[in-house]
Amino acid sequence: MILKTPFPEWKRNLAVLWLAQVMGMGAISGVFSFLPLYVAELGVEDPADVKIWSGVLMAAAPLFAGIFGPYWGAMGDRKGRKLMVERVMFMLILVLIGMAMVTNVYQLVGLRIVQGIFGGFTAAALALVTSVTPPEEVGFTMGIFQTAMVAGGAVGPFVGGWVADHFGYRMPFVVFGVLCFISLVTVRLLIVENFTPQQQGAKPSIMKEIKTIVAIPGITSMLLVLFLIQFAMQVLSPILPLYVQSMVADFAYVATVSGMIIAAAGLTSSISSVTMGRLGKRFSHYTILVTAALCGAVFFVLQALSSTIWELGIFRALSGFALGVMLPSANTIITRLIPPEKRGIAFGITNGASLLGTVIGPLSGSLIAVQFGFPAVFWITAAVFFLNAAWVSFQVKV
């Protein structure tokens, strides 16, 4: 049963998927503000080991999501994108409840792997939202949808940190599981997808479909762009709570402070994402990507030089403005490059590149922090943004 609303179908779908993305992304990123602290509670005592395990936990889910993403994307092209979104949400609920019940770090890693195997929420939601949006509104939709991605990534860590500080590190998983259940029910009742399955004899192998998508001119360049963006965004995730802990005197609210700093960047990213549709009409996406990458590099240099928690929060928020326009601009380019009937597997592939950055970023952040200290992570991130700007300058012409 689909509930009717007075809004145009594509706007209703966008609104529902926006809410689902906020809740889904909030649940996925909500653990970032306290996961290193949860690791210590599970019996890992050595500070260096906590950093390493935090990086492994951050990387496990996106690694397996990147591997299995193209498969689920192809299934979405064949069986329907709405079904894939519902599948991801259902499995995420089970995994989150399981994380609240683990007794050691190995069980937590195992559940993060399961989350990745059945994951790929963003790719599934992107394929669905673009498939039900009129072509002339795709740029607008990408900008609005990006606000959900960054809003969820901002609100989730804040909520997770606050709940963890007040009710313990297990309770946030339960809260996020309940929110995902609400999201699943909402998608089930309100989303309309007019999907026509492919004929049985017209299904090439998934590997052949992957090769076809990668062969599209411009796709490989965008894969590297997405990797670099996500690397820079996630390299701080396993060490930010620990870095904040080293800067503040009140250890009782470390998770809350970390969540607030993450939320600051998410808020500014949401603001800039809303303007992306208009920016895309006035400037080329090439110009937007280069300018945003250079600004991101400068702001991460300033974060490396910060001496107080307030300075860190301010420059973190300013970097959010740059991040907020980069991803929707990149995804708009990709949407224009690929045929509509292949968007499921295409976003599975491109999301895999993003997830690879999500894997390598946290692991790199942990190792860099162990070997060279916390500020070095910010310097490396700034260098990645400069590299991104250079790559776009020479390889992306849209």
mmCIF file of C-alpha atoms in Angstrom:
data_model
loop_
_atom_site.group_PDB
_atom_site.id
_atom_site.type_symbol
_atom_site.label_atom_id
_atom_site.label_comp_id
_atom_site.label_asym_id
_atom_site.label_seq_id
_atom_site.Cartn_x
_atom_site.Cartn_y
_atom_site.Cartn_z
ATOM 1 C CA MET A 1 0.000 0.000 0.000
ATOM 2 C CA ILE A 2 1.282 3.473 -0.979
ATOM 3 C CA LEU A 3 -0.022 6.480 0.929
ATOM 4 C CA LYS A 4 -0.918 9.487 -1.251
ATOM 5 C CA THR A 5 0.122 13.096 -0.634
ATOM 6 C CA PRO A 6 -0.852 16.358 -2.395
ATOM 7 C CA PHE A 7 2.705 16.939 -3.712
ATOM 8 C CA PRO A 8 4.015 15.923 -7.165
ATOM 9 C CA GLU A 9 5.231 12.350 -7.093
ATOM 10 C CA TRP A 10 8.918 13.150 -7.661
ATOM 11 C CA LYS A 11 8.906 15.803 -4.905
ATOM 12 C CA ARG A 12 7.253 13.416 -2.466
ATOM 13 C CA ASN A 13 9.821 10.754 -3.312
ATOM 14 C CA LEU A 14 12.641 13.279 -2.827
ATOM 15 C CA ALA A 15 11.251 14.381 0.546
ATOM 16 C CA VAL A 16 10.859 10.810 1.798
ATOM 17 C CA LEU A 17 14.300 9.761 0.573
ATOM 18 C CA TRP A 18 15.784 12.913 2.100
ATOM 19 C CA LEU A 19 14.398 11.863 5.480
ATOM 20 C CA ALA A 20 15.530 8.265 4.967
ATOM 21 C CA GLN A 21 19.025 9.430 4.018
ATOM 22 C CA VAL A 22 19.272 11.645 7.099
ATOM 23 C CA MET A 23 18.330 8.738 9.357
ATOM 24 C CA GLY A 24 20.411 6.175 7.483
ATOM 25 C CA MET A 25 23.499 8.362 7.247
ATOM 26 C CA GLY A 26 22.967 9.482 10.828
ATOM 27 C CA ALA A 27 23.001 5.873 11.980
ATOM 28 C CA ILE A 28 26.059 4.993 9.907
ATOM 29 C CA SER A 29 28.119 8.021 10.962
ATOM 30 C CA GLY A 30 26.622 8.371 14.443
ATOM 31 C CA VAL A 31 29.152 5.966 15.919
ATOM 32 C CA PHE A 32 32.132 8.099 14.849
ATOM 33 C CA SER A 33 31.965 10.368 17.885
ATOM 34 C CA PHE A 34 32.312 7.552 20.430
ATOM 35 C CA LEU A 35 33.531 4.392 18.644
ATOM 36 C CA PRO A 36 37.183 4.780 19.797
ATOM 37 C CA LEU A 37 35.871 5.192 23.350
ATOM 38 C CA TYR A 38 33.664 2.109 22.938
ATOM 39 C CA VAL A 39 36.730 0.130 21.834
ATOM 40 C CA ALA A 40 38.433 0.961 25.133
ATOM 41 C CA GLU A 41 35.344 -0.173 27.050
ATOM 42 C CA LEU A 42 35.455 -3.529 25.230
ATOM 43 C CA GLY A 43 38.842 -4.316 26.774
ATOM 44 C CA VAL A 44 41.413 -2.701 24.458
ATOM 45 C CA GLU A 45 43.647 -0.787 26.875
ATOM 46 C CA ASP A 46 46.787 0.283 25.001
ATOM 47 C CA PRO A 47 46.263 3.766 23.428
ATOM 48 C CA ALA A 48 48.070 2.762 20.228
ATOM 49 C CA ASP A 49 45.904 -0.355 19.932
ATOM 50 C CA VAL A 50 42.772 1.756 20.428
ATOM 51 C CA LYS A 51 43.797 3.942 17.468
ATOM 52 C CA ILE A 52 44.508 0.929 15.256
ATOM 53 C CA TRP A 53 41.265 -0.874 16.158
ATOM 54 C CA SER A 54 39.335 2.341 15.616
ATOM 55 C CA GLY A 55 40.752 2.606 12.117
ATOM 56 C CA VAL A 56 39.947 -1.049 11.376
ATOM 57 C CA LEU A 57 36.367 -0.612 12.589
ATOM 58 C CA MET A 58 35.875 2.547 10.542
ATOM 59 C CA ALA A 59 37.261 0.830 7.440
ATOM 60 C CA ALA A 60 35.590 -2.592 7.685
ATOM 61 C CA ALA A 61 32.056 -1.612 6.647
ATOM 62 C CA PRO A 62 32.976 0.650 3.692
ATOM 63 C CA LEU A 63 35.550 -1.873 2.430
ATOM 64 C CA PHE A 64 32.981 -4.635 2.043
ATOM 65 C CA ALA A 65 30.309 -2.198 0.906
ATOM 66 C CA GLY A 66 32.647 -1.133 -1.901
ATOM 67 C CA ILE A 67 33.267 -4.738 -2.917
ATOM 68 C CA PHE A 68 29.602 -5.727 -2.960
ATOM 69 C CA GLY A 69 28.207 -2.348 -4.090
ATOM 70 C CA PRO A 70 28.279 -3.037 -7.851
ATOM 71 C CA TYR A 71 26.460 -6.340 -7.305
ATOM 72 C CA TRP A 72 23.647 -4.717 -5.331
ATOM 73 C CA GLY A 73 23.553 -1.866 -7.838
ATOM 74 C CA ALA A 74 23.046 -4.342 -10.675
ATOM 75 C CA MET A 75 20.310 -6.058 -8.657
ATOM 76 C CA GLY A 76 18.649 -2.675 -8.263
ATOM 77 C CA ASP A 77 18.703 -2.143 -12.037
ATOM 78 C CA ARG A 78 17.107 -5.563 -12.496
ATOM 79 C CA LYS A 79 14.686 -5.844 -9.557
ATOM 80 C CA GLY A 80 14.032 -2.242 -8.511
ATOM 81 C CA ARG A 81 15.926 0.450 -6.586
ATOM 82 C CA LYS A 82 13.280 0.793 -3.871
ATOM 83 C CA LEU A 83 13.746 -2.860 -2.924
ATOM 84 C CA MET A 84 17.487 -2.260 -2.503
ATOM 85 C CA VAL A 85 16.927 0.724 -0.190
ATOM 86 C CA GLU A 86 14.556 -1.359 1.942
ATOM 87 C CA ARG A 87 17.065 -4.212 2.068
ATOM 88 C CA VAL A 88 19.846 -1.929 3.288
ATOM 89 C CA MET A 89 17.677 -0.370 5.982
ATOM 90 C CA PHE A 90 16.465 -3.762 7.268
ATOM 91 C CA MET A 91 19.995 -5.167 7.565
ATOM 92 C CA LEU A 92 21.257 -1.971 9.188
ATOM 93 C CA ILE A 93 18.608 -2.321 11.899
ATOM 94 C CA LEU A 94 19.750 -5.864 12.705
ATOM 95 C CA VAL A 95 23.434 -4.908 12.715
ATOM 96 C CA LEU A 96 22.930 -1.898 14.982
ATOM 97 C CA ILE A 97 21.013 -3.921 17.556
ATOM 98 C CA GLY A 98 23.769 -6.519 17.417
ATOM 99 C CA MET A 99 26.458 -3.874 18.038
ATOM 100 C CA ALA A 100 24.705 -2.894 21.246
ATOM 101 C CA MET A 101 25.130 -6.475 22.499
ATOM 102 C CA VAL A 102 28.773 -7.295 21.627
ATOM 103 C CA THR A 103 31.206 -8.340 24.350
ATOM 104 C CA ASN A 104 34.530 -7.852 22.540
ATOM 105 C CA VAL A 105 36.064 -5.908 19.676
ATOM 106 C CA TYR A 106 36.189 -8.957 17.368
ATOM 107 C CA GLN A 107 32.409 -9.288 17.423
ATOM 108 C CA LEU A 108 32.136 -5.577 16.650
ATOM 109 C CA VAL A 109 34.437 -5.948 13.637
ATOM 110 C CA GLY A 110 32.386 -8.918 12.439
ATOM 111 C CA LEU A 111 29.176 -6.906 12.557
ATOM 112 C CA ARG A 112 30.837 -4.010 10.722
ATOM 113 C CA ILE A 113 31.772 -6.484 7.973
ATOM 114 C CA VAL A 114 28.178 -7.741 7.761
ATOM 115 C CA GLN A 115 27.010 -4.129 7.591
ATOM 116 C CA GLY A 116 29.304 -3.576 4.617
ATOM 117 C CA ILE A 117 28.305 -6.741 2.750
ATOM 118 C CA PHE A 118 24.631 -5.807 2.846
ATOM 119 C CA GLY A 119 25.251 -2.055 2.831
ATOM 120 C CA GLY A 120 25.599 0.567 0.145
ATOM 121 C CA PHE A 121 22.722 2.728 1.381
ATOM 122 C CA THR A 122 23.857 5.933 -0.332
ATOM 123 C CA ALA A 123 24.356 4.260 -3.718
ATOM 124 C CA ALA A 124 20.917 2.636 -3.547
ATOM 125 C CA ALA A 125 19.245 5.878 -2.490
ATOM 126 C CA LEU A 126 21.045 7.890 -5.198
ATOM 127 C CA ALA A 127 19.976 5.430 -7.890
ATOM 128 C CA LEU A 128 16.386 5.547 -6.646
ATOM 129 C CA VAL A 129 16.108 9.319 -6.265
ATOM 130 C CA THR A 130 17.604 10.045 -9.708
ATOM 131 C CA SER A 131 15.421 7.404 -11.366
ATOM 132 C CA VAL A 132 12.220 9.075 -10.124
ATOM 133 C CA THR A 133 13.319 12.675 -10.810
ATOM 134 C CA PRO A 134 12.661 14.549 -14.091
ATOM 135 C CA PRO A 135 15.961 15.013 -16.021
ATOM 136 C CA GLU A 136 15.770 18.815 -15.836
ATOM 137 C CA GLU A 137 15.546 18.636 -12.024
ATOM 138 C CA VAL A 138 18.503 16.289 -11.403
ATOM 139 C CA GLY A 139 20.903 19.113 -10.464
ATOM 140 C CA PHE A 140 18.406 20.520 -7.964
ATOM 141 C CA THR A 141 17.729 17.038 -6.588
ATOM 142 C CA MET A 142 21.438 16.293 -6.118
ATOM 143 C CA GLY A 143 21.943 19.501 -4.180
ATOM 144 C CA ILE A 144 18.962 18.838 -1.909
ATOM 145 C CA PHE A 145 19.838 15.168 -1.472
ATOM 146 C CA GLN A 146 23.398 16.086 -0.557
ATOM 147 C CA THR A 147 22.050 18.141 2.339
ATOM 148 C CA ALA A 148 20.545 14.928 3.692
ATOM 149 C CA MET A 149 23.869 13.137 3.414
ATOM 150 C CA VAL A 150 25.785 15.833 5.264
ATOM 151 C CA ALA A 151 22.955 16.584 7.709
ATOM 152 C CA GLY A 152 22.799 12.920 8.675
ATOM 153 C CA GLY A 153 26.583 12.863 8.935
ATOM 154 C CA ALA A 154 26.412 15.889 11.231
ATOM 155 C CA VAL A 155 23.376 15.143 13.391
ATOM 156 C CA GLY A 156 24.260 11.460 13.811
ATOM 157 C CA PRO A 157 27.607 11.979 15.592
ATOM 158 C CA PHE A 158 26.116 14.700 17.798
ATOM 159 C CA VAL A 159 23.166 12.502 18.817
ATOM 160 C CA GLY A 160 25.425 9.481 19.212
ATOM 161 C CA GLY A 161 27.901 11.418 21.346
ATOM 162 C CA TRP A 162 25.213 12.935 23.566
ATOM 163 C CA VAL A 163 23.433 9.608 24.114
ATOM 164 C CA ALA A 164 26.758 7.853 24.761
ATOM 165 C CA ASP A 165 27.817 10.391 27.381
ATOM 166 C CA HIS A 166 24.482 10.249 29.219
ATOM 167 C CA PHE A 167 23.359 6.628 28.796
ATOM 168 C CA GLY A 168 26.469 4.623 27.937
ATOM 169 C CA TYR A 169 28.138 3.564 24.693
ATOM 170 C CA ARG A 170 25.636 0.808 23.886
ATOM 171 C CA MET A 171 22.470 2.889 23.920
ATOM 172 C CA PRO A 172 23.201 4.920 20.733
ATOM 173 C CA PHE A 173 23.061 1.728 18.656
ATOM 174 C CA VAL A 174 19.546 1.045 19.946
ATOM 175 C CA VAL A 175 18.439 4.627 19.245
ATOM 176 C CA PHE A 176 19.796 4.516 15.699
ATOM 177 C CA GLY A 177 18.176 1.124 15.134
ATOM 178 C CA VAL A 178 14.763 2.543 16.072
ATOM 179 C CA LEU A 179 15.280 5.536 13.745
ATOM 180 C CA CYS A 180 16.198 3.208 10.882
ATOM 181 C CA PHE A 181 13.028 1.203 11.497
ATOM 182 C CA ILE A 182 10.960 4.394 11.225
ATOM 183 C CA SER A 183 12.790 5.218 8.005
ATOM 184 C CA LEU A 184 12.157 1.761 6.575
ATOM 185 C CA VAL A 185 8.419 2.008 7.251
ATOM 186 C CA THR A 186 8.289 5.491 5.717
ATOM 187 C CA VAL A 187 10.007 4.380 2.514
ATOM 188 C CA ARG A 188 7.763 1.348 2.293
ATOM 189 C CA LEU A 189 4.551 3.364 2.593
ATOM 190 C CA LEU A 190 5.349 6.557 0.696
ATOM 191 C CA ILE A 191 7.854 5.895 -2.086
ATOM 192 C CA VAL A 192 6.488 5.254 -5.589
ATOM 193 C CA GLU A 193 8.792 3.603 -8.121
ATOM 194 C CA ASN A 194 7.430 2.864 -11.569
ATOM 195 C CA PHE A 195 9.924 0.135 -12.326
ATOM 196 C CA THR A 196 9.883 -2.250 -15.287
ATOM 197 C CA PRO A 197 12.129 -5.308 -14.762
ATOM 198 C CA GLN A 198 14.521 -6.267 -17.540
ATOM 199 C CA GLN A 199 13.538 -9.193 -19.718
ATOM 200 C CA GLN A 200 15.064 -12.474 -18.610
ATOM 201 C CA GLY A 201 17.088 -12.883 -21.808
ATOM 202 C CA ALA A 202 18.453 -9.338 -21.762
ATOM 203 C CA LYS A 203 20.710 -9.593 -18.699
ATOM 204 C CA PRO A 204 24.460 -9.376 -19.383
ATOM 205 C CA SER A 205 26.864 -10.517 -16.692
ATOM 206 C CA ILE A 206 27.506 -8.075 -13.877
ATOM 207 C CA MET A 207 31.213 -7.988 -14.733
ATOM 208 C CA LYS A 208 30.404 -7.032 -18.317
ATOM 209 C CA GLU A 209 28.098 -4.281 -17.075
ATOM 210 C CA ILE A 210 30.868 -2.972 -14.815
ATOM 211 C CA LYS A 211 33.314 -2.847 -17.739
ATOM 212 C CA THR A 212 30.741 -1.012 -19.840
ATOM 213 C CA ILE A 213 30.226 1.660 -17.180
ATOM 214 C CA VAL A 214 33.952 2.142 -16.518
ATOM 215 C CA ALA A 215 34.567 2.524 -20.277
ATOM 216 C CA ILE A 216 32.304 5.601 -20.463
ATOM 217 C CA PRO A 217 34.542 8.639 -21.106
ATOM 218 C CA GLY A 218 35.091 10.673 -17.953
ATOM 219 C CA ILE A 219 34.004 7.982 -15.469
ATOM 220 C CA THR A 220 37.518 6.888 -14.460
ATOM 221 C CA SER A 221 38.523 10.486 -13.735
ATOM 222 C CA MET A 222 35.446 10.926 -11.575
ATOM 223 C CA LEU A 223 36.229 7.708 -9.704
ATOM 224 C CA LEU A 224 39.528 9.176 -8.541
ATOM 225 C CA VAL A 225 37.869 12.480 -7.671
ATOM 226 C CA LEU A 226 35.303 10.693 -5.478
ATOM 227 C CA PHE A 227 38.039 8.616 -3.844
ATOM 228 C CA LEU A 228 40.082 11.694 -2.955
ATOM 229 C CA ILE A 229 37.057 13.588 -1.626
ATOM 230 C CA GLN A 230 36.004 10.737 0.636
ATOM 231 C CA PHE A 231 39.567 10.049 1.784
ATOM 232 C CA ALA A 232 39.911 13.655 2.922
ATOM 233 C CA MET A 233 36.518 13.589 4.628
ATOM 234 C CA GLN A 234 37.098 10.346 6.567
ATOM 235 C CA VAL A 235 40.807 10.402 7.423
ATOM 236 C CA LEU A 236 40.029 12.234 10.686
ATOM 237 C CA SER A 237 37.147 10.018 11.829
ATOM 238 C CA PRO A 238 39.081 7.523 13.997
ATOM 239 C CA ILE A 239 41.286 10.130 15.695
ATOM 240 C CA LEU A 240 39.066 13.191 16.118
ATOM 241 C CA PRO A 241 37.533 12.049 19.473
ATOM 242 C CA LEU A 242 41.037 11.216 20.732
ATOM 243 C CA TYR A 243 42.392 14.550 19.492
ATOM 244 C CA VAL A 244 39.549 16.393 21.205
ATOM 245 C CA GLN A 245 40.271 14.417 24.361
ATOM 246 C CA SER A 246 43.855 15.711 24.278
ATOM 247 C CA MET A 247 42.629 19.324 23.978
ATOM 248 C CA VAL A 248 39.806 19.530 26.546
ATOM 249 C CA ALA A 249 39.980 19.340 30.315
ATOM 250 C CA ASP A 250 36.545 17.790 30.955
ATOM 251 C CA PHE A 251 36.832 14.151 29.883
ATOM 252 C CA ALA A 252 33.197 13.446 30.816
ATOM 253 C CA TYR A 253 31.861 15.075 27.648
ATOM 254 C CA VAL A 254 34.469 14.188 25.041
ATOM 255 C CA ALA A 255 31.951 12.374 22.834
ATOM 256 C CA THR A 256 29.553 15.322 22.949
ATOM 257 C CA VAL A 257 32.270 17.835 22.037
ATOM 258 C CA SER A 258 33.484 15.593 19.201
ATOM 259 C CA GLY A 259 29.952 15.263 17.923
ATOM 260 C CA MET A 260 29.491 19.046 18.013
ATOM 261 C CA ILE A 261 32.652 19.618 15.965
ATOM 262 C CA ILE A 262 31.558 17.033 13.407
ATOM 263 C CA ALA A 263 28.076 18.577 13.404
ATOM 264 C CA ALA A 264 29.517 22.034 12.705
ATOM 265 C CA ALA A 265 31.055 20.840 9.445
ATOM 266 C CA GLY A 266 27.863 19.005 8.585
ATOM 267 C CA LEU A 267 25.741 22.090 9.140
ATOM 268 C CA THR A 268 27.876 24.271 6.885
ATOM 269 C CA SER A 269 28.010 21.497 4.284
ATOM 270 C CA SER A 270 24.214 21.406 4.271
ATOM 271 C CA ILE A 271 24.047 25.151 3.707
ATOM 272 C CA SER A 272 26.441 25.059 0.768
ATOM 273 C CA SER A 273 24.776 21.943 -0.702
ATOM 274 C CA VAL A 274 21.467 23.780 -0.966
ATOM 275 C CA THR A 275 23.143 26.412 -3.146
ATOM 276 C CA MET A 276 24.786 23.847 -5.427
ATOM 277 C CA GLY A 277 21.874 23.772 -7.884
ATOM 278 C CA ARG A 278 22.174 27.508 -8.497
ATOM 279 C CA LEU A 279 25.966 27.395 -8.593
ATOM 280 C CA GLY A 280 25.802 24.662 -11.232
ATOM 281 C CA LYS A 281 23.744 26.946 -13.465
ATOM 282 C CA ARG A 282 26.199 29.853 -13.173
ATOM 283 C CA PHE A 283 29.548 28.045 -13.111
ATOM 284 C CA SER A 284 30.896 24.851 -14.642
ATOM 285 C CA HIS A 285 31.225 21.860 -12.334
ATOM 286 C CA TYR A 286 34.929 21.882 -13.208
ATOM 287 C CA THR A 287 35.250 25.360 -11.660
ATOM 288 C CA ILE A 288 33.183 24.390 -8.626
ATOM 289 C CA LEU A 289 35.282 21.288 -7.899
ATOM 290 C CA VAL A 290 38.653 23.028 -8.276
ATOM 291 C CA THR A 291 37.679 26.041 -6.169
ATOM 292 C CA ALA A 292 36.124 23.931 -3.418
ATOM 293 C CA ALA A 293 39.144 21.603 -3.262
ATOM 294 C CA LEU A 294 41.566 24.521 -2.908
ATOM 295 C CA CYS A 295 39.427 26.079 -0.170
ATOM 296 C CA GLY A 296 39.273 22.728 1.608
ATOM 297 C CA ALA A 297 43.058 22.469 1.538
ATOM 298 C CA VAL A 298 43.474 25.911 3.111
ATOM 299 C CA PHE A 299 40.975 25.219 5.872
ATOM 300 C CA PHE A 300 42.623 21.918 6.814
ATOM 301 C CA VAL A 301 45.979 23.701 7.065
ATOM 302 C CA LEU A 302 44.321 26.111 9.479
ATOM 303 C CA GLN A 303 42.934 23.164 11.484
ATOM 304 C CA ALA A 304 46.453 21.767 11.749
ATOM 305 C CA LEU A 305 47.591 25.092 13.207
ATOM 306 C CA SER A 306 44.707 25.352 15.696
ATOM 307 C CA SER A 307 45.695 25.553 19.347
ATOM 308 C CA THR A 308 42.235 25.564 20.967
ATOM 309 C CA ILE A 309 39.041 23.567 20.606
ATOM 310 C CA TRP A 310 37.232 26.700 19.430
ATOM 311 C CA GLU A 311 39.681 27.314 16.597
ATOM 312 C CA LEU A 312 39.429 23.681 15.551
ATOM 313 C CA GLY A 313 35.633 23.881 15.502
ATOM 314 C CA ILE A 314 35.553 27.129 13.504
ATOM 315 C CA PHE A 315 37.960 25.960 10.809
ATOM 316 C CA ARG A 316 36.246 22.571 10.719
ATOM 317 C CA ALA A 317 32.974 24.381 10.045
ATOM 318 C CA LEU A 318 34.563 26.469 7.280
ATOM 319 C CA SER A 319 35.881 23.317 5.605
ATOM 320 C CA GLY A 320 32.294 22.070 5.547
ATOM 321 C CA PHE A 321 31.360 24.800 3.055
ATOM 322 C CA ALA A 322 33.871 23.350 0.592
ATOM 323 C CA LEU A 323 32.842 19.733 1.148
ATOM 324 C CA GLY A 324 29.171 20.609 0.759
ATOM 325 C CA VAL A 325 29.473 21.509 -2.927
ATOM 326 C CA MET A 326 32.057 18.925 -3.977
ATOM 327 C CA LEU A 327 30.049 15.705 -3.689
ATOM 328 C CA PRO A 328 26.764 16.884 -5.280
ATOM 329 C CA SER A 329 28.706 18.501 -8.104
ATOM 330 C CA ALA A 330 30.644 15.288 -8.719
ATOM 331 C CA ASN A 331 27.481 13.163 -8.582
ATOM 332 C CA THR A 332 25.699 15.508 -10.991
ATOM 333 C CA ILE A 333 28.529 15.035 -13.492
ATOM 334 C CA ILE A 334 28.259 11.269 -13.108
ATOM 335 C CA THR A 335 24.480 11.345 -13.553
ATOM 336 C CA ARG A 336 24.914 13.186 -16.847
ATOM 337 C CA LEU A 337 27.528 10.721 -18.068
ATOM 338 C CA ILE A 338 25.586 7.484 -17.558
ATOM 339 C CA PRO A 339 22.348 6.202 -19.166
ATOM 340 C CA PRO A 340 19.306 6.232 -16.820
ATOM 341 C CA GLU A 341 18.745 2.476 -16.999
ATOM 342 C CA LYS A 342 22.283 1.828 -15.697
ATOM 343 C CA ARG A 343 22.313 4.228 -12.769
ATOM 344 C CA GLY A 344 22.016 1.478 -10.180
ATOM 345 C CA ILE A 345 25.229 -0.298 -11.106
ATOM 346 C CA ALA A 346 26.939 2.989 -12.041
ATOM 347 C CA PHE A 347 26.326 4.463 -8.598
ATOM 348 C CA GLY A 348 27.372 1.138 -7.111
ATOM 349 C CA ILE A 349 30.731 1.500 -8.896
ATOM 350 C CA THR A 350 31.242 5.184 -8.146
ATOM 351 C CA ASN A 351 30.129 4.672 -4.560
ATOM 352 C CA GLY A 352 32.710 1.907 -4.395
ATOM 353 C CA ALA A 353 35.403 4.469 -5.220
ATOM 354 C CA SER A 354 34.060 6.718 -2.466
ATOM 355 C CA LEU A 355 33.991 3.797 -0.055
ATOM 356 C CA LEU A 356 37.584 2.933 -0.918
ATOM 357 C CA GLY A 357 38.455 6.429 0.248
ATOM 358 C CA THR A 358 36.372 5.755 3.354
ATOM 359 C CA VAL A 359 38.432 2.596 3.955
ATOM 360 C CA ILE A 360 41.911 3.978 3.315
ATOM 361 C CA GLY A 361 41.143 7.308 4.998
ATOM 362 C CA PRO A 362 40.488 6.043 8.556
ATOM 363 C CA LEU A 363 43.276 3.460 8.384
ATOM 364 C CA SER A 364 45.697 6.129 7.166
ATOM 365 C CA GLY A 365 44.515 8.542 9.847
ATOM 366 C CA SER A 366 45.148 5.989 12.586
ATOM 367 C CA LEU A 367 48.609 5.042 11.316
ATOM 368 C CA ILE A 368 49.663 8.653 10.723
ATOM 369 C CA ALA A 369 48.507 9.658 14.202
ATOM 370 C CA VAL A 370 50.420 6.770 15.796
ATOM 371 C CA GLN A 371 53.637 7.501 13.895
ATOM 372 C CA PHE A 372 53.643 11.298 13.608
ATOM 373 C CA GLY A 373 51.001 12.697 15.967
ATOM 374 C CA PHE A 374 47.548 14.206 15.493
ATOM 375 C CA PRO A 375 48.482 17.426 13.582
ATOM 376 C CA ALA A 376 50.128 15.399 10.819
ATOM 377 C CA VAL A 377 46.726 13.976 9.879
ATOM 378 C CA PHE A 378 45.452 17.488 9.090
ATOM 379 C CA TRP A 379 48.506 18.276 6.975
ATOM 380 C CA ILE A 380 48.097 15.075 4.968
ATOM 381 C CA THR A 381 44.414 15.854 4.437
ATOM 382 C CA ALA A 382 45.282 19.325 3.144
ATOM 383 C CA ALA A 383 47.723 17.743 0.692
ATOM 384 C CA VAL A 384 44.994 15.395 -0.551
ATOM 385 C CA PHE A 385 42.725 18.365 -1.252
ATOM 386 C CA PHE A 386 45.502 20.062 -3.223
ATOM 387 C CA LEU A 387 45.976 16.815 -5.172
ATOM 388 C CA ASN A 388 42.248 16.688 -5.862
ATOM 389 C CA ALA A 389 42.294 20.252 -7.224
ATOM 390 C CA ALA A 390 45.248 19.422 -9.483
ATOM 391 C CA TRP A 391 43.622 16.248 -10.802
ATOM 392 C CA VAL A 392 40.357 18.017 -11.603
ATOM 393 C CA SER A 393 42.270 20.823 -13.314
ATOM 394 C CA PHE A 394 43.995 18.452 -15.733
ATOM 395 C CA GLN A 395 41.506 15.581 -16.140
ATOM 396 C CA VAL A 396 37.912 16.767 -15.603
ATOM 397 C CA LYS A 397 36.403 19.059 -18.240
ATOM 398 C CA VAL A 398 32.658 19.374 -17.759
#
